[in-house]
Short mmCIF file of C-alpha atoms in Angstrom, two decimals:
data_model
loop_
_atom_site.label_atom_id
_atom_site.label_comp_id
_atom_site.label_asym_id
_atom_site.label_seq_id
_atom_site.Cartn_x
_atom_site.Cartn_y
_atom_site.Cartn_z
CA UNK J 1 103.30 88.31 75.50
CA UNK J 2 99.59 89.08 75.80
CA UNK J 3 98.10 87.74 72.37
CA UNK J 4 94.43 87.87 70.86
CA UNK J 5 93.42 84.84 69.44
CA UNK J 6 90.41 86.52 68.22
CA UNK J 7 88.61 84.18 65.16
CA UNK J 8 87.67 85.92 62.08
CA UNK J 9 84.30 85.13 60.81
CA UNK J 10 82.60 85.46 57.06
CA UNK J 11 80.18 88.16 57.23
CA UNK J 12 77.61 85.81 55.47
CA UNK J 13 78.02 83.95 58.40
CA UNK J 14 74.41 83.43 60.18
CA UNK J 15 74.63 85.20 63.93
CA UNK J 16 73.00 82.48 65.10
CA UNK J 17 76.32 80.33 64.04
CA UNK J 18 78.60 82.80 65.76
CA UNK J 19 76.12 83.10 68.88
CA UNK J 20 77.21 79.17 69.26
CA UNK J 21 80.59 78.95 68.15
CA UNK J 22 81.18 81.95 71.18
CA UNK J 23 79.23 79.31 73.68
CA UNK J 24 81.43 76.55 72.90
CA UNK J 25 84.59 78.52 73.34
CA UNK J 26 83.21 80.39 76.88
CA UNK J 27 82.13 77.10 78.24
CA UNK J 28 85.67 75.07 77.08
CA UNK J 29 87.88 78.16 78.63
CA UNK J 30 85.64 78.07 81.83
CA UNK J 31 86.12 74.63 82.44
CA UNK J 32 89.72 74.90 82.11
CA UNK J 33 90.25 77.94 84.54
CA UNK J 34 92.07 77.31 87.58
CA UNK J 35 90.11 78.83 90.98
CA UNK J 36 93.27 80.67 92.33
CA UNK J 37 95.63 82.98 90.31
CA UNK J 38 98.75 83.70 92.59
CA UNK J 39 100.86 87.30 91.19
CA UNK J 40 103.94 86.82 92.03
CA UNK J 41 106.15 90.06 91.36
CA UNK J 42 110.20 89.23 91.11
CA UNK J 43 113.05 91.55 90.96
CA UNK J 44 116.36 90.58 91.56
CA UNK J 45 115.19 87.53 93.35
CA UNK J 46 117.39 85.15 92.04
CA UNK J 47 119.33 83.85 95.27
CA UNK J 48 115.85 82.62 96.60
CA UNK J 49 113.60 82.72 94.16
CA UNK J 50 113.31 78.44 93.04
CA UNK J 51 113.07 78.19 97.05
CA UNK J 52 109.80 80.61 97.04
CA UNK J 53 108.22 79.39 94.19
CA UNK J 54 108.88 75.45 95.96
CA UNK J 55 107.05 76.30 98.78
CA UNK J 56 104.10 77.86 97.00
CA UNK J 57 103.76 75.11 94.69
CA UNK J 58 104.15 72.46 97.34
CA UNK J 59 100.99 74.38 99.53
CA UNK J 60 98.91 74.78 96.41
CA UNK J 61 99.04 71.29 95.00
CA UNK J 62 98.86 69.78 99.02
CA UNK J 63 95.72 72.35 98.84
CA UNK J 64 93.61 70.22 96.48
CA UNK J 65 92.84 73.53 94.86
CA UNK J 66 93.54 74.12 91.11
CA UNK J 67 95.99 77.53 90.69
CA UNK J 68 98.16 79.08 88.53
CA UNK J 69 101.37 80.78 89.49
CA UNK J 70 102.41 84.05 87.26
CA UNK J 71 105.67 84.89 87.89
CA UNK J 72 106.66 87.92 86.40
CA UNK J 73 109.56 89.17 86.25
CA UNK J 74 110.13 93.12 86.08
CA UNK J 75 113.33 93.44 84.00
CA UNK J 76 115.24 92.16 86.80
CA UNK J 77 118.79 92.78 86.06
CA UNK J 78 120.15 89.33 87.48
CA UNK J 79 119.34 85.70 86.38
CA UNK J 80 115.64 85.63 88.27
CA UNK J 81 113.78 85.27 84.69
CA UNK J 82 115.89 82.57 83.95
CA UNK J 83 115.11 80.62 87.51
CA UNK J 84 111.55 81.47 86.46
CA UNK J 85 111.50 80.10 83.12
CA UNK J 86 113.48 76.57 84.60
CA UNK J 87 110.51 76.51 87.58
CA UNK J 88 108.15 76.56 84.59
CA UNK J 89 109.34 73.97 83.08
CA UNK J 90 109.52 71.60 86.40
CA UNK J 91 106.42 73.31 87.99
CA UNK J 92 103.24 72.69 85.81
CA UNK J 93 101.49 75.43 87.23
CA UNK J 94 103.86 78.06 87.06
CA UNK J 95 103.06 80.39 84.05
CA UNK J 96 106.70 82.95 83.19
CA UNK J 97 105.78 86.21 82.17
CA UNK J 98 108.81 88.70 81.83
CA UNK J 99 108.91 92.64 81.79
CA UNK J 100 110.74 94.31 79.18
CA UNK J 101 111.11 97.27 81.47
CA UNK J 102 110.74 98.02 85.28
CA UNK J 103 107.28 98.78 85.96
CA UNK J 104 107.26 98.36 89.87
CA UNK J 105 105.37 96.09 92.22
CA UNK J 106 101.91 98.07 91.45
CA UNK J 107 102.26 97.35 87.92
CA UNK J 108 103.70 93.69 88.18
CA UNK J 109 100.05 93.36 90.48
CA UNK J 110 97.85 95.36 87.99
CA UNK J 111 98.75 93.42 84.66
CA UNK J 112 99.32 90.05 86.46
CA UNK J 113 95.13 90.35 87.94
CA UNK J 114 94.21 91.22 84.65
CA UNK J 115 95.80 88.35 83.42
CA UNK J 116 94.68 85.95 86.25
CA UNK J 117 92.25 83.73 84.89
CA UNK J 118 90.56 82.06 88.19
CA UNK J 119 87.97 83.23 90.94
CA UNK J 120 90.55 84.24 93.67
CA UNK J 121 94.09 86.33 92.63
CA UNK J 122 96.13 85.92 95.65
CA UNK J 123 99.03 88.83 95.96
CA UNK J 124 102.31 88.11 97.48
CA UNK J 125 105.89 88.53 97.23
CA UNK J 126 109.01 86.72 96.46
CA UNK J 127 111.39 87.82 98.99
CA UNK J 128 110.89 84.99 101.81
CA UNK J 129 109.21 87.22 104.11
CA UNK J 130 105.05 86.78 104.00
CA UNK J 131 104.67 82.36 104.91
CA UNK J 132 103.18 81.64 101.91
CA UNK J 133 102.72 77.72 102.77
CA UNK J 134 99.27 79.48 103.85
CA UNK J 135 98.29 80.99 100.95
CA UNK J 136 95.60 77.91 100.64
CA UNK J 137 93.95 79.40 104.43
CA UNK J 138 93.51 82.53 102.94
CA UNK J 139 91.64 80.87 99.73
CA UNK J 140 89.91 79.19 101.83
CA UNK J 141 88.22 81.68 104.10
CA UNK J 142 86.86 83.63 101.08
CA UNK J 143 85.21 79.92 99.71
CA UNK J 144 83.61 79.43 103.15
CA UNK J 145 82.31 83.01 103.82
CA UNK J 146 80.80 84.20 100.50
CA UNK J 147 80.48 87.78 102.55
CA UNK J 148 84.25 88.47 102.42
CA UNK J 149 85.68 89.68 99.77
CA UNK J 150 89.10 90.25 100.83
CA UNK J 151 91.00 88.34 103.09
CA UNK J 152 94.67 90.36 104.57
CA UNK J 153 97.41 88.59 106.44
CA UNK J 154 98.22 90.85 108.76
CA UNK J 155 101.42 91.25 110.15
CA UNK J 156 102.09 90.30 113.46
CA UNK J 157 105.78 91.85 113.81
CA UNK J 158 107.36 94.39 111.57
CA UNK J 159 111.57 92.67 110.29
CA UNK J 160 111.76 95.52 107.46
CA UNK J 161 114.24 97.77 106.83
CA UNK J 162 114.75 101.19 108.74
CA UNK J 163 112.69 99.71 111.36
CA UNK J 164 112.83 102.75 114.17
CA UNK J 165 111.02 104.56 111.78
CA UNK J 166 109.29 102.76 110.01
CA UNK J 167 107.16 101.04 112.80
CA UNK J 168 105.77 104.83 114.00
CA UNK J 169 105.46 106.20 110.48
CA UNK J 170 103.49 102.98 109.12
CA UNK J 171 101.09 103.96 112.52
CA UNK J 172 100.47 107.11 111.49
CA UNK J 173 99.58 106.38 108.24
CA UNK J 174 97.26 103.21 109.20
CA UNK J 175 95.69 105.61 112.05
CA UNK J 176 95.00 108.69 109.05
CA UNK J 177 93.82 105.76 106.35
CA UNK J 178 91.68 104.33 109.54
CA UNK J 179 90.22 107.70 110.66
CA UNK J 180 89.33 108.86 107.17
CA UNK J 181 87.78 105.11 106.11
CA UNK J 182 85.96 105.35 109.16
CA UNK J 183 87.18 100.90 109.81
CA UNK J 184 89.84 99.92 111.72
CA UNK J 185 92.56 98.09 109.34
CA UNK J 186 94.92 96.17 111.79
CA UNK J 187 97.10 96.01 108.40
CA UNK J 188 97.36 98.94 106.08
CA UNK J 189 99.64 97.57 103.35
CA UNK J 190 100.58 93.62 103.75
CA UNK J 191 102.04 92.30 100.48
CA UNK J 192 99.85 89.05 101.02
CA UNK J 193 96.02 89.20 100.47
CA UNK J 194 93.68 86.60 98.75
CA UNK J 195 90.71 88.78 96.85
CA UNK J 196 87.60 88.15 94.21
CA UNK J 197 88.87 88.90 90.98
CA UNK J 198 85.81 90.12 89.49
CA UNK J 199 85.55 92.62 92.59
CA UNK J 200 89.17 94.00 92.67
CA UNK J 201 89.12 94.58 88.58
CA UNK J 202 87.27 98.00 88.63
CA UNK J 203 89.69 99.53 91.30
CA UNK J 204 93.10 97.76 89.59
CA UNK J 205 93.25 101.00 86.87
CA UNK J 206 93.88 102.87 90.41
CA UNK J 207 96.78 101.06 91.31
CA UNK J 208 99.64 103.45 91.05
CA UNK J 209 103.55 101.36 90.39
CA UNK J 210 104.81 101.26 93.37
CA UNK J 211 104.50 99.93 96.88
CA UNK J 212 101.97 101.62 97.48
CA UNK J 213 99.32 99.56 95.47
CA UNK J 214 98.67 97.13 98.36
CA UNK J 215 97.08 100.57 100.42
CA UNK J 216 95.03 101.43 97.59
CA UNK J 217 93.33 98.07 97.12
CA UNK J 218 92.43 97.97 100.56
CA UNK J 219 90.94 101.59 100.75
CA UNK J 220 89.67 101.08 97.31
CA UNK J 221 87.61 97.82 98.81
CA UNK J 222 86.77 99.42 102.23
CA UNK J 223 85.51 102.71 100.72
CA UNK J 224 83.13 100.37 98.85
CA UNK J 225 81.42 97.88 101.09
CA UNK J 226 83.54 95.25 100.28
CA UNK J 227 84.18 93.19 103.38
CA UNK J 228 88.05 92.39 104.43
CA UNK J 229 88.81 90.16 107.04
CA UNK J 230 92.25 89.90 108.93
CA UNK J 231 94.30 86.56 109.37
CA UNK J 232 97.36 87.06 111.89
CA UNK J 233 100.65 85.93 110.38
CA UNK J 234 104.36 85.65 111.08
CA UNK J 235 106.79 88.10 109.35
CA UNK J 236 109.93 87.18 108.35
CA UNK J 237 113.66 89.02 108.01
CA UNK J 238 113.69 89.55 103.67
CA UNK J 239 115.65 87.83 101.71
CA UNK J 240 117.91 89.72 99.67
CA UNK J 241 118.14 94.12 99.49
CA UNK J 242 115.33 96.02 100.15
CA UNK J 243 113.65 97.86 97.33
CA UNK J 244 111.93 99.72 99.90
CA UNK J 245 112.71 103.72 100.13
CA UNK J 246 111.73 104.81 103.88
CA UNK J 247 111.29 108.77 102.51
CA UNK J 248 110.23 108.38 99.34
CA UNK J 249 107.81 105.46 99.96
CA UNK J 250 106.60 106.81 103.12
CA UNK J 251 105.82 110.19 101.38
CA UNK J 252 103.95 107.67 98.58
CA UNK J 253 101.79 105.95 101.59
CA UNK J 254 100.43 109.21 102.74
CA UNK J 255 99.71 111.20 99.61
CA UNK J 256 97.89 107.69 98.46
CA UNK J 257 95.83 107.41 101.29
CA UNK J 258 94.23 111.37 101.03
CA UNK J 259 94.15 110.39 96.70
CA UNK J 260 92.13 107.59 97.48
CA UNK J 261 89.81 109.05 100.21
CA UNK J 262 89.82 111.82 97.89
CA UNK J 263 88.36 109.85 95.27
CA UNK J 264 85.57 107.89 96.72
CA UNK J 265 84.82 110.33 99.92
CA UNK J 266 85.73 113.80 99.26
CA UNK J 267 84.11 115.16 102.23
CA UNK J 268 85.70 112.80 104.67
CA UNK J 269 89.17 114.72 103.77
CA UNK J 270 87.63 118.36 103.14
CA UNK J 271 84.64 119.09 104.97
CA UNK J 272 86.30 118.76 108.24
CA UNK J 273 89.04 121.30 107.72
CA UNK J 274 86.49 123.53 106.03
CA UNK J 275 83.72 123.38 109.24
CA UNK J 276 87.08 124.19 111.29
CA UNK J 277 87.69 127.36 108.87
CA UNK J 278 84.48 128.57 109.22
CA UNK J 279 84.34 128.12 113.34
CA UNK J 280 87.09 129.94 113.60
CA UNK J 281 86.35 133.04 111.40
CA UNK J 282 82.89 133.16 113.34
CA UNK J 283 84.85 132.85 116.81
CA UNK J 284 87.49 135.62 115.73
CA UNK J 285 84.26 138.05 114.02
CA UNK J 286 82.66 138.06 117.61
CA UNK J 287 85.94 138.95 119.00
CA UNK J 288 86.58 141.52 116.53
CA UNK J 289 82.66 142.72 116.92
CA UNK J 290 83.81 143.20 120.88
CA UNK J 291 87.27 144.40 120.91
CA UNK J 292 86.76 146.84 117.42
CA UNK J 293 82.95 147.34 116.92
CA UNK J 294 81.57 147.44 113.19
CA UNK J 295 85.18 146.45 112.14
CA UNK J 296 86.08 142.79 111.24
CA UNK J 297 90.05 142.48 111.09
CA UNK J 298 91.53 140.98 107.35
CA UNK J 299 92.91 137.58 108.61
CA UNK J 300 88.94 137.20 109.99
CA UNK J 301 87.50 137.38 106.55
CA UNK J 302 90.07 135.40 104.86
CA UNK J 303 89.54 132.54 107.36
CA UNK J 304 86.02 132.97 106.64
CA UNK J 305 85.89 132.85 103.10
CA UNK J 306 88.84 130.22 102.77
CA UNK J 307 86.25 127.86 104.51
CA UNK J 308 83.51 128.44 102.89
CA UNK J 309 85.57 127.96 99.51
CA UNK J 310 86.93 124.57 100.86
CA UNK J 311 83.49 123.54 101.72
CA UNK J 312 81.83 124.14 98.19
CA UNK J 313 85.07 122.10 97.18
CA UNK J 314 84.31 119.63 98.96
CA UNK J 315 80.56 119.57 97.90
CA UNK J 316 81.29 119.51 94.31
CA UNK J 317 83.70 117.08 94.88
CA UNK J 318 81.37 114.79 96.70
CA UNK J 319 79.15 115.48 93.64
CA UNK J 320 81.30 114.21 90.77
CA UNK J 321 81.98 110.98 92.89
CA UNK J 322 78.28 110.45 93.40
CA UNK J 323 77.64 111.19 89.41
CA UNK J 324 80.11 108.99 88.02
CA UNK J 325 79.52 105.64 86.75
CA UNK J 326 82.35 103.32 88.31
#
C-alpha cells in the first residue's frame, strides 16, 4: 500500500537540475498537506463504524481545518474494511488503508503517524467511546500555545470493561508512571490525544502493538521536556466487545511504564532500590559489629554487595542513555 514514487534521473544530469526539480516537488507536496492527520485504528467495528467516522468528518470539516482521516483497518475479520472503503468514497477526506494481518492498536498508531502527512496526528478510536466531535479543541489548543506539544483528553469517568478492577489497577499504575516521571499525569493512557508530528516521530519506533502504546507516548514525551496539557472529557459505554485483556494488559501497562523509565531515566527506577540495599547492609553490619564483634553475618554482605551492584547498574545505565544519539 505504501509506494515510492521515487524519479529516476540520467546521471549526466547537472545537480543543479535535480537540486530544482526536488524544490518544485517539496514545495507542490507542502502546499497540498492537510494540518491534521487523524489515525483511526478499526477492528471489528463494523456495527458503528460509518456512525464514527460521520461524526469525525462532520467536526473536522465544521472545524475550518484541512485533515485527513486514515482508517485502517487491522485484518478485521467482519465487513469494517468494506464500511471503510464505502466512507471513502462518500467522505473526501477519509484515506482506507487495510492490514493484511493483525498488528494491534500500537502498530495501527505507529504506521498510520508515519504515514500522516500534516502538522498535528490526532489518535483516537473507533469504538464510540472518546467524543470525538472535539477532536478540532484539541487541534486547536496546540495552534494557540506553540509551548504544548501534546494535548490528552483525559477521562473524566472510567465505562470500561472489568471496571472493579480496573479503576484501582489503572491508579496504581498512573501513581508508579507519576512517581517515576516525577509530573503528575491526571490520564495515563487515553486513546484520544492531538500531538506534533515531527515531535512524536523519534519515540513512535518505541511503540510496542498493543494497548499499551498510548502510555509510552506520554512517558516517552514527559521524560523529554515535551509539554502535555490535559482537556477533561466525557467517557462513554464502548460500542461493540472489548479487545481489552484486564490481566494480560494490565501486566503490559506496568512492565511498559519501568521499560520506558528504564530507557530515558535509569536511575529514577534503580538507584533508589540500590541506596535502600546499601542502608540496610550498613544498618545490619553495625548490628552485627555489636551483637558478634569482628564478624559480619552472610545475608549482611550479600545485601551489601547486591546494592552496590544495582547501583553501578544503574550508573552505567544512566550512561548509555546520556551517550546515545536519539
Amino acid at each position: 500500500m505504501l509506494t515510492d514514487p521515487g524519479r529516476s534521473f540520467e546521471e549526466a544530469e547537472p545537480e543543479a537540475v535535480k537540486a530544482a526539480e526536488a524544490d518544485h516537488a517539496d514545495q507542490a507536496d507542502a502546499s497540498d498537506r492537510p494540518h491534521v492527520s487523524i489515525v483511526l485504528p478499526c477492528y471489528n467495528e463494523e456495527p458503528h463504524l460509518l456512525l464514527e467516522l460521520t461524526r469525525i468528518s462532520q467536526a473536522m470539516d465544521e472545524s475550518g481545518y484541512t485533515y485527513e482521516l486514515l482508517a485502517v483497518d487491522d485484518c478485521s475479520t467482519d465487513g469494517t474494511l468494506k464500511v471503510i472503503q464505502q466512507a471513502e468514497l462518500e467522505f473526501p477526506n477519509v484515506r482506507a488503508i487495510a492490514f493484511r494481518r493483525n498488528g494491534g492498536a500500537g502498530t495501527v498508531r505507529r504506521i498510520g503517524s508515519q504515514m500522516a502527512r500534516g502538522e498535528i496526528v490526532v489518535w483516537t478510536d473507533a469504538d464510540m467511546t472518546y467524543p470525538n466531535e472535539r477532536i478540532p479543541e484539541l487541534v486547536r489548543m496546540l495552534d494557540e500555545d506553540g509551548s504544548i506539544d501534546q494535548v490528552v483528553g483525559a477521562r473524566t469517568s472510567e465505562e470500561g470493561s472489568h471496571k472493579i478492577l480496573r479503576v484501582p489497577a489503572k491508579w496504581v499504575v498512573r501513581k508508579i508512571a507519576e512517581k517515576l516521571a516525577g509530573q503528575r499525569i491526571p490520564d495515563l493512557n487515553s486513546g484520544l490525544r492531538a500531538m506534533r508530528r515531527e515531535i512524536a516521530l523519534p519515540y513512535l519506533r518505541l511503540l510496542p502493538p498493543g494497548f499499551s502504546c498510548v502510555t509510552t507516548i506520554t512517558l516517552a514525551f514527559l521524560s523529554n521536556q515535551h509539554d502535555i496539557s490535559y482537556l477533561p472529557i466525557d467517557y462513554a459505554k464502548r460500542a461493540g466487545k472489548s479487545k481489552f485483556r484486564f490481566v494480560k494488559d494490565a501486566y503490559r501497562y506496568i512492565l511498559q511504564v519501568l521499560r520506558m523509565v528504564m530507557y530515558f531515566n535509569p536511575l529514577k527506577v534503580l538507584m533508589p532500590l540500590a541506596l535502600w540495599l546499601i542502608g540496610i547492609g550498613l544498618a545490619k553490619g553495625v548490628y552485627d559489629m555489636v551483637e558478634h564483634p569482628v564478624r559480619f553475618a552472610v545475608n549482611t554482605v550479600l545485601i551489601f554487595i547486591t546494592g552496590l551492584l544495582i547501583a553501578s547498574l544503574a550508573l552505567l545505565a544512566d550512561l548509555i542513555v546520556r551517550s546515545r544519539q536519539d
